[in-house]
């Protein structure tokens, strides 16, 4: 039988001592003055925008010394660096982190709750100023573990020129007409198919499991809930999930996975430069991507006639839907939780920080008062999509669940398992680990849409 130590090992936390609710014990943190803050921040090209936020805060609070480091990570769910720092007593005061990991890291004892800081320093409940689904990703068992700094949304993009050349009426894809059905989108995609003299695909429509398309996305659109509060149970073989994966299987068998894979390898090879994709190269008419995909199109294919609309639904009466991810600022275990750290956290994740950073990164704000700001006027369609959005389930086994869902998808693509077989494997992997945290309930309001 798996215990919590076994789960920690599988989550990349091998060798940690666990006590009382998986709280990690570390050495004494190095002394920093009450107005000194250590931040593990963003990396890559967005670091320059974060620097602007830091500089703006320094103008307001010249008494606060802020040191910002970039700490490499292998991706979502990789807690190696913060685990090491917590154990050594060298954790930063603030950490910029993928929000999806919030509940899992809190369950492992890696994060400090911030409810006491809100109660101590704020007259109003700061949490109400953020998108509910983004705030819920940072909650566990009634406690709050961070503030959301950004979000995104997923939509269906299309190449207007490619569609027109195949005789497709673009008015049919006007978002005002609602969401296209999966069946109709498949018909439109079939109109786009071209092959060369050897029968290889030279042009395709939507590849439903590529880019931001996934079994999870189609299951969500099919009404899947993924977790039952009453039973503290996960059923990955539930009918809405199974039907979505059956659709992926049927599409893949019909289109022949090997031919589709060869198409992607030709026009979008492994380790390709950003400009070399089948959609940007106009070999693909549809793609599911996030809102900030527009930035890539403008940069690498400025002449591409880009259109976008709602994600496809299985039934014409199904509601419009999407899902959102994003990032956050959290306080790792051992943070000073000082007034200076709290003030910077509020600034970075609040109106001031988001109004500086988000327009430049192409993401969307989580601070609700910014949604109608003129700086985001050209993103109105995507901001409107937030009304239909939710997050992935914020439970303690988030990363294991996510990996299991994609492992099932991969098995189906390759034809190595039927949809029900693949999902049963996923269920066997995730459900026992979730039971270690029962009783458990999702944050209040999880799964409900609206901003």
Coordinates of C-alpha atoms in Angstrom, one line a residue:
X1 CA 0.0 0.0 0.0
X2 CA 1.3 3.4 -0.9
X3 CA 1.9 5.9 1.9
X4 CA 2.6 9.6 1.8
X5 CA 6.3 9.1 1.8
X6 CA 5.9 7.0 -1.4
X7 CA 3.9 9.7 -3.0
X8 CA 6.5 12.3 -2.1
X9 CA 9.1 10.1 -3.8
X10 CA 7.0 9.8 -6.9
X11 CA 6.5 13.6 -6.9
X12 CA 10.3 14.2 -7.0
X13 CA 10.7 14.6 -3.2
X14 CA 12.7 11.5 -2.4
X15 CA 14.4 11.4 1.0
X16 CA 12.3 14.2 2.6
X17 CA 11.2 13.8 6.2
X18 CA 7.5 14.1 6.5
X19 CA 5.5 14.9 9.6
X20 CA 2.0 16.2 10.6
X21 CA 0.3 16.9 7.3
X22 CA 3.4 16.5 5.1
X23 CA 5.0 19.6 6.6
X24 CA 8.7 19.7 5.6
X25 CA 11.2 20.6 8.3
X26 CA 14.2 22.7 7.3
X27 CA 17.2 24.3 8.8
X28 CA 17.0 27.9 10.2
X29 CA 16.8 30.4 7.3
X30 CA 19.7 32.9 6.8
X31 CA 18.9 36.1 8.6
X32 CA 17.7 38.9 6.3
X33 CA 16.6 42.3 7.5
X34 CA 12.9 42.9 7.8
X35 CA 13.1 45.1 4.7
X36 CA 15.2 42.6 2.6
X37 CA 13.4 40.3 0.2
X38 CA 14.7 37.4 -1.8
X39 CA 12.6 36.5 -4.9
X40 CA 12.8 33.6 -7.2
X41 CA 11.4 35.2 -10.3
X42 CA 10.7 34.6 -14.0
X43 CA 13.3 33.6 -16.6
X44 CA 13.7 34.0 -20.4
X45 CA 12.5 37.0 -22.3
X46 CA 9.9 38.0 -19.7
X47 CA 12.5 38.8 -17.1
X48 CA 12.9 42.3 -18.5
X49 CA 9.3 43.0 -17.8
X50 CA 9.6 41.7 -14.3
X51 CA 12.5 44.0 -13.8
X52 CA 10.2 46.9 -14.7
X53 CA 7.8 45.8 -11.9
X54 CA 10.6 45.6 -9.4
X55 CA 11.8 49.0 -10.4
X56 CA 8.3 50.5 -10.0
X57 CA 8.0 49.0 -6.5
X58 CA 11.4 50.4 -5.6
X59 CA 10.3 53.9 -6.5
X60 CA 7.4 53.5 -4.0
X61 CA 9.5 51.7 -1.4
X62 CA 13.1 52.7 -1.6
X63 CA 13.6 51.4 1.9
X64 CA 13.1 47.8 0.7
X65 CA 16.0 45.8 -0.8
X66 CA 14.9 43.3 -3.4
X67 CA 17.1 40.5 -4.8
X68 CA 15.6 38.7 -7.7
X69 CA 17.2 35.4 -8.9
X70 CA 16.1 33.1 -11.7
X71 CA 16.1 29.4 -10.5
X72 CA 15.9 26.8 -13.3
X73 CA 13.2 24.2 -13.3
X74 CA 12.6 21.2 -15.5
X75 CA 8.9 22.3 -15.8
X76 CA 5.5 22.1 -14.1
X77 CA 5.6 19.8 -11.1
X78 CA 9.4 20.0 -10.7
X79 CA 9.9 21.0 -7.0
X80 CA 13.5 19.9 -6.8
X81 CA 15.0 23.4 -6.3
X82 CA 12.4 24.5 -3.7
X83 CA 12.6 21.2 -1.8
X84 CA 16.3 21.6 -1.6
X85 CA 16.1 25.2 -0.4
X86 CA 13.4 24.4 2.2
X87 CA 15.4 21.6 3.6
X88 CA 18.5 23.7 3.7
X89 CA 16.7 26.7 5.2
X90 CA 17.6 28.9 2.2
X91 CA 14.2 29.3 0.6
X92 CA 13.3 32.7 -0.9
X93 CA 10.6 34.9 0.5
X94 CA 8.7 34.8 -2.7
X95 CA 8.6 32.3 -5.6
X96 CA 7.1 32.8 -9.1
X97 CA 5.4 29.5 -9.8
X98 CA 3.1 27.7 -12.2
X99 CA -0.3 28.0 -10.4
X100 CA -1.4 24.5 -11.3
X101 CA 1.2 23.2 -8.8
X102 CA -0.3 25.2 -5.9
X103 CA -2.4 22.6 -4.2
X104 CA 0.1 19.8 -4.7
X105 CA 3.0 21.9 -3.3
X106 CA 0.8 23.1 -0.4
X107 CA -0.1 19.5 0.4
X108 CA 3.6 18.6 0.5
X109 CA 4.3 21.3 3.0
X110 CA 6.3 23.4 0.6
X111 CA 4.2 26.6 0.8
X112 CA 3.2 29.0 3.5
X113 CA -0.5 30.1 3.8
X114 CA -1.0 33.8 3.4
X115 CA -4.5 34.1 5.1
X116 CA -2.9 35.6 8.2
X117 CA -1.2 38.3 6.2
X118 CA -4.5 39.2 4.5
X119 CA -6.2 39.4 7.9
X120 CA -3.4 41.4 9.4
X121 CA -2.7 44.0 6.7
X122 CA -5.8 44.3 4.6
X123 CA -9.1 46.0 5.4
X124 CA -10.9 44.1 2.6
X125 CA -10.6 40.5 1.4
X126 CA -7.9 40.8 -1.3
X127 CA -8.9 37.4 -2.7
X128 CA -12.2 38.8 -4.0
X129 CA -10.3 41.0 -6.4
X130 CA -9.0 38.1 -8.5
X131 CA -10.7 35.7 -11.0
X132 CA -12.3 33.0 -8.9
X133 CA -10.8 30.1 -10.8
X134 CA -7.3 31.5 -10.6
X135 CA -7.7 32.1 -6.8
X136 CA -9.0 28.5 -6.3
X137 CA -5.9 27.0 -7.8
X138 CA -4.0 28.4 -4.8
X139 CA -6.3 27.1 -2.1
X140 CA -6.1 23.9 -0.2
X141 CA -8.4 22.8 2.7
X142 CA -9.7 26.3 3.3
X143 CA -6.3 28.0 3.2
X144 CA -4.8 30.3 0.6
X145 CA -1.2 29.8 -0.6
X146 CA -0.5 32.6 -3.1
X147 CA -1.8 35.3 -5.4
X148 CA -2.3 34.7 -9.2
X149 CA -0.2 36.9 -11.4
X150 CA -1.5 36.0 -14.9
X151 CA -3.8 33.7 -16.9
X152 CA -4.6 32.6 -20.4
X153 CA -7.4 30.9 -22.3
X154 CA -7.7 28.4 -25.2
X155 CA -9.5 29.1 -28.4
X156 CA -9.8 27.7 -31.9
X157 CA -7.6 29.6 -34.4
X158 CA -7.9 29.3 -38.2
X159 CA -6.1 30.6 -41.3
X160 CA -8.6 32.6 -43.2
X161 CA -6.7 32.3 -46.5
X162 CA -6.4 28.5 -46.3
X163 CA -10.1 28.2 -45.5
X164 CA -11.2 30.5 -48.3
X165 CA -9.2 28.7 -50.8
X166 CA -11.0 25.5 -49.9
X167 CA -14.4 27.1 -50.3
X168 CA -15.3 27.5 -46.6
X169 CA -17.6 30.3 -45.6
X170 CA -15.8 32.2 -42.8
X171 CA -19.1 33.6 -41.5
X172 CA -19.8 30.1 -40.2
X173 CA -17.0 30.5 -37.8
X174 CA -18.0 33.9 -36.4
X175 CA -17.9 33.7 -32.6
X176 CA -21.3 35.4 -32.6
X177 CA -22.7 32.1 -34.0
X178 CA -21.6 30.2 -30.9
X179 CA -19.3 27.2 -30.9
X180 CA -18.9 24.9 -33.9
X181 CA -19.6 21.3 -33.2
X182 CA -16.9 18.7 -33.3
X183 CA -18.6 16.9 -36.1
X184 CA -18.9 20.1 -38.2
X185 CA -15.3 21.1 -37.5
X186 CA -14.2 17.6 -38.7
X187 CA -16.2 18.1 -41.9
X188 CA -14.5 21.5 -42.5
X189 CA -11.1 20.0 -41.7
X190 CA -11.7 17.2 -44.2
X191 CA -12.3 19.9 -46.9
X192 CA -8.7 21.1 -46.2
X193 CA -7.0 17.8 -46.7
X194 CA -4.4 17.7 -49.4
X195 CA -2.0 14.9 -50.3
X196 CA 1.1 14.6 -52.5
X197 CA 1.7 12.1 -55.2
X198 CA 2.7 9.5 -52.7
X199 CA -0.3 9.9 -50.5
X200 CA 1.4 11.9 -47.8
X201 CA -0.5 14.6 -46.1
X202 CA 0.5 18.1 -47.5
X203 CA -2.3 20.0 -45.7
X204 CA -4.6 19.2 -42.8
X205 CA -7.3 20.9 -40.7
X206 CA -7.5 20.5 -37.0
X207 CA -5.4 17.8 -35.3
X208 CA -7.4 17.4 -32.1
X209 CA -4.6 16.1 -29.9
X210 CA -1.9 18.6 -31.1
X211 CA -0.8 21.9 -29.6
X212 CA -3.3 22.8 -26.9
X213 CA -5.8 20.2 -28.0
X214 CA -6.1 17.3 -25.7
X215 CA -8.3 14.6 -24.3
X216 CA -8.6 16.7 -21.2
X217 CA -9.9 19.7 -23.2
X218 CA -12.5 17.7 -25.1
X219 CA -13.6 15.9 -21.9
X220 CA -14.0 19.2 -20.2
X221 CA -16.2 20.4 -23.1
X222 CA -18.1 17.2 -22.7
X223 CA -19.1 18.0 -19.1
X224 CA -16.5 16.0 -17.2
X225 CA -16.0 17.0 -13.6
X226 CA -12.9 14.8 -12.7
X227 CA -13.5 14.8 -8.9
X228 CA -16.4 13.9 -6.6
X229 CA -16.4 15.9 -3.4
X230 CA -18.9 13.6 -1.7
X231 CA -16.9 10.4 -2.3
X232 CA -13.4 12.0 -2.4
X233 CA -13.1 10.0 -5.6
X234 CA -11.6 10.3 -9.0
X235 CA -13.1 8.3 -11.9
X236 CA -11.1 8.8 -15.1
X237 CA -13.3 6.2 -16.8
X238 CA -16.5 8.3 -16.4
X239 CA -18.6 8.5 -19.6
X240 CA -17.8 12.2 -20.5
X241 CA -14.1 11.4 -20.3
X242 CA -14.3 8.1 -22.1
X243 CA -16.4 9.6 -24.9
X244 CA -13.8 12.3 -25.4
X245 CA -10.9 9.8 -25.6
X246 CA -13.0 7.6 -27.9
X247 CA -13.3 10.6 -30.2
X248 CA -9.5 11.0 -30.3
X249 CA -9.1 7.3 -31.0
X250 CA -11.6 7.3 -33.8
X251 CA -10.1 10.4 -35.4
X252 CA -6.6 9.0 -35.1
X253 CA -7.5 5.7 -36.7
X254 CA -9.4 7.3 -39.5
X255 CA -6.7 9.7 -40.4
X256 CA -3.9 7.2 -39.7
X257 CA -1.6 8.2 -36.9
X258 CA 1.6 7.4 -38.8
X259 CA 0.6 9.6 -41.7
X260 CA -0.3 12.5 -39.4
X261 CA 2.9 12.0 -37.4
X262 CA 4.9 12.1 -40.6
X263 CA 3.1 15.3 -41.6
X264 CA 4.0 17.0 -38.3
X265 CA 7.6 15.7 -38.6
X266 CA 7.9 17.2 -42.1
X267 CA 6.4 20.7 -41.4
X268 CA 7.0 20.9 -37.7
X269 CA 10.0 18.7 -36.9
X270 CA 11.4 18.1 -33.4
X271 CA 13.3 21.0 -31.9
X272 CA 12.1 23.3 -34.7
X273 CA 12.6 27.0 -34.5
X274 CA 9.5 29.0 -33.4
X275 CA 8.6 30.1 -36.9
X276 CA 8.6 26.5 -38.3
X277 CA 5.2 25.1 -37.5
X278 CA 2.5 23.5 -39.7
X279 CA 0.1 26.3 -38.9
X280 CA 2.5 29.2 -39.4
X281 CA 3.7 27.6 -42.6
X282 CA 0.1 27.5 -43.8
X283 CA 0.0 23.7 -44.1
X284 CA -2.7 23.5 -41.4
X285 CA -5.9 25.3 -41.3
X286 CA -7.0 25.0 -37.7
X287 CA -5.2 24.9 -34.4
X288 CA -6.1 25.1 -30.7
X289 CA -3.9 27.4 -28.9
X290 CA -3.7 30.0 -26.0
X291 CA -4.5 33.6 -26.4
X292 CA -0.9 34.7 -26.5
X293 CA -0.4 32.5 -29.6
X294 CA -1.3 35.8 -31.4
X295 CA 2.1 37.1 -30.4
X296 CA 3.9 34.3 -32.2
X297 CA 1.8 34.8 -35.3
X298 CA 2.5 38.5 -35.4
X299 CA 6.2 37.9 -34.9
X300 CA 6.8 34.9 -37.1
X301 CA 4.0 35.1 -39.7
X302 CA 2.8 38.7 -39.9
X303 CA 1.1 38.2 -43.2
X304 CA -1.0 35.2 -42.0
X305 CA -4.7 36.1 -42.0
X306 CA -5.6 34.9 -38.5
X307 CA -9.1 34.2 -37.3
X308 CA -10.3 32.8 -34.0
X309 CA -13.5 31.4 -32.5
X310 CA -14.9 29.3 -29.7
X311 CA -13.7 25.8 -28.9
X312 CA -15.7 23.0 -30.6
X313 CA -18.5 21.3 -28.6
X314 CA -19.9 17.8 -29.1
X315 CA -23.6 18.9 -28.9
X316 CA -24.9 22.1 -30.4
X317 CA -26.7 22.8 -27.1
X318 CA -23.5 22.5 -25.0
X319 CA -22.3 25.7 -23.4
X320 CA -19.2 27.6 -24.6
X321 CA -16.2 26.5 -22.6
X322 CA -12.4 26.8 -22.2
X323 CA -9.8 26.4 -19.5
X324 CA -7.1 28.6 -18.2
X325 CA -3.6 28.2 -16.7
X326 CA -1.2 30.8 -15.5
X327 CA 1.3 31.7 -12.8
X328 CA 1.4 33.0 -9.3
X329 CA 3.5 34.4 -6.5
X330 CA 3.8 32.2 -3.4
X331 CA 5.7 32.1 -0.2
X332 CA 7.8 28.9 0.2
X333 CA 8.1 27.3 3.6
X334 CA 10.6 29.3 5.6
X335 CA 9.7 32.6 4.0
X336 CA 10.1 35.6 6.3
X337 CA 6.4 36.5 5.6
X338 CA 7.5 40.0 6.4
X339 CA 5.4 43.1 5.8
X340 CA 7.9 44.1 3.0
X341 CA 7.5 40.7 1.4
X342 CA 3.7 41.0 1.6
X343 CA 3.7 44.5 0.2
X344 CA 5.8 43.4 -2.8
X345 CA 3.7 40.3 -3.4
X346 CA 0.5 42.5 -3.5
X347 CA 2.2 45.0 -5.8
X348 CA 3.6 42.4 -8.2
X349 CA 0.3 40.4 -8.4
X350 CA -2.0 43.4 -8.1
X351 CA -3.1 46.2 -10.3
X352 CA 0.3 47.9 -10.5
X353 CA 2.4 44.8 -11.4
X354 CA -0.1 43.3 -13.8
X355 CA -0.7 46.5 -15.6
X356 CA 3.1 46.7 -16.3
X357 CA 3.8 43.1 -17.1
X358 CA 0.7 41.6 -18.8
X359 CA 0.3 43.9 -21.8
X360 CA 3.9 43.1 -22.7
X361 CA 3.8 39.3 -22.3
X362 CA 0.5 38.8 -24.2
X363 CA -1.1 37.0 -21.2
X364 CA -4.3 38.0 -19.5
X365 CA -4.8 39.7 -16.1
X366 CA -6.2 37.9 -13.1
X367 CA -6.9 41.1 -11.3
X368 CA -10.5 41.7 -12.1
X369 CA -10.4 45.5 -12.2
X370 CA -8.0 45.3 -15.2
X371 CA -10.2 43.2 -17.4
X372 CA -11.8 46.3 -19.0
X373 CA -8.6 48.3 -19.1
X374 CA -7.8 50.0 -22.4
X375 CA -4.4 48.2 -22.4
X376 CA -6.3 45.0 -23.1
X377 CA -8.8 46.4 -25.7
X378 CA -7.3 44.2 -28.5
X379 CA -7.8 41.1 -26.3
X380 CA -11.5 41.6 -25.7
X381 CA -12.5 38.3 -27.3
X382 CA -10.1 36.4 -25.1
X383 CA -11.0 38.3 -22.0
X384 CA -14.7 37.6 -22.7
X385 CA -13.7 33.9 -22.9
X386 CA -12.7 34.0 -19.2
X387 CA -16.4 34.1 -18.4
X388 CA -16.7 30.6 -19.7
X389 CA -13.4 29.3 -18.2
X390 CA -12.3 27.3 -15.3
X391 CA -8.9 25.8 -14.2
X392 CA -7.7 22.3 -14.0
X393 CA -8.6 20.5 -10.8
X394 CA -6.6 22.0 -7.8
X395 CA -6.1 18.8 -5.9
X396 CA -3.0 17.4 -4.1
X397 CA -2.2 15.0 -7.0
X398 CA -2.5 17.5 -9.8
X399 CA 0.7 16.6 -11.6
X400 CA 0.3 12.9 -11.3
X401 CA -3.2 13.2 -12.7
X402 CA -2.1 15.5 -15.6
X403 CA 0.7 13.1 -16.6
X404 CA -1.7 10.1 -16.4
X405 CA -4.2 11.9 -18.6
X406 CA -1.6 12.5 -21.3
X407 CA -0.1 9.1 -21.0
X408 CA -3.6 7.7 -21.8
X409 CA -3.8 10.0 -24.8
X410 CA -0.4 8.9 -26.0
X411 CA -1.4 5.2 -25.8
X412 CA -4.5 5.9 -27.8
X413 CA -2.6 7.9 -30.4
X414 CA -0.1 5.1 -30.8
X415 CA -2.8 2.4 -30.9
X416 CA -1.2 0.5 -28.0
X417 CA -4.4 0.6 -25.9
X418 CA -8.1 1.2 -26.4
X419 CA -9.6 4.3 -24.8
X420 CA -11.1 2.3 -21.9
X421 CA -7.8 0.4 -21.3
X422 CA -5.7 3.5 -21.4
X423 CA -8.1 5.3 -18.9
X424 CA -8.1 2.3 -16.6
X425 CA -4.3 2.5 -16.4
X426 CA -4.6 6.2 -15.6
X427 CA -7.2 5.5 -13.0
X428 CA -5.1 2.9 -11.3
X429 CA -2.2 5.3 -11.2
X430 CA -4.0 8.4 -9.8
X431 CA -6.9 7.2 -7.6
X432 CA -4.8 5.4 -4.9
X433 CA -2.6 8.5 -4.5
X434 CA -5.6 10.7 -4.1
X435 CA -7.0 8.5 -1.4
X436 CA -4.0 9.4 0.8
X437 CA -5.4 12.9 1.1
X438 CA -9.0 12.0 1.8
X439 CA -11.2 13.4 3.2
X440 CA -10.7 16.3 0.8
X441 CA -13.0 18.8 -1.0
X442 CA -12.4 21.1 -3.9
X443 CA -12.3 24.9 -3.1
X444 CA -15.8 26.3 -2.8
X445 CA -17.1 27.3 -6.2
X446 CA -14.6 25.2 -8.2
X447 CA -15.8 24.3 -11.6
X448 CA -18.3 27.2 -11.8
X449 CA -17.7 29.7 -14.5
X450 CA -17.9 33.5 -14.4
X451 CA -15.7 36.4 -13.5

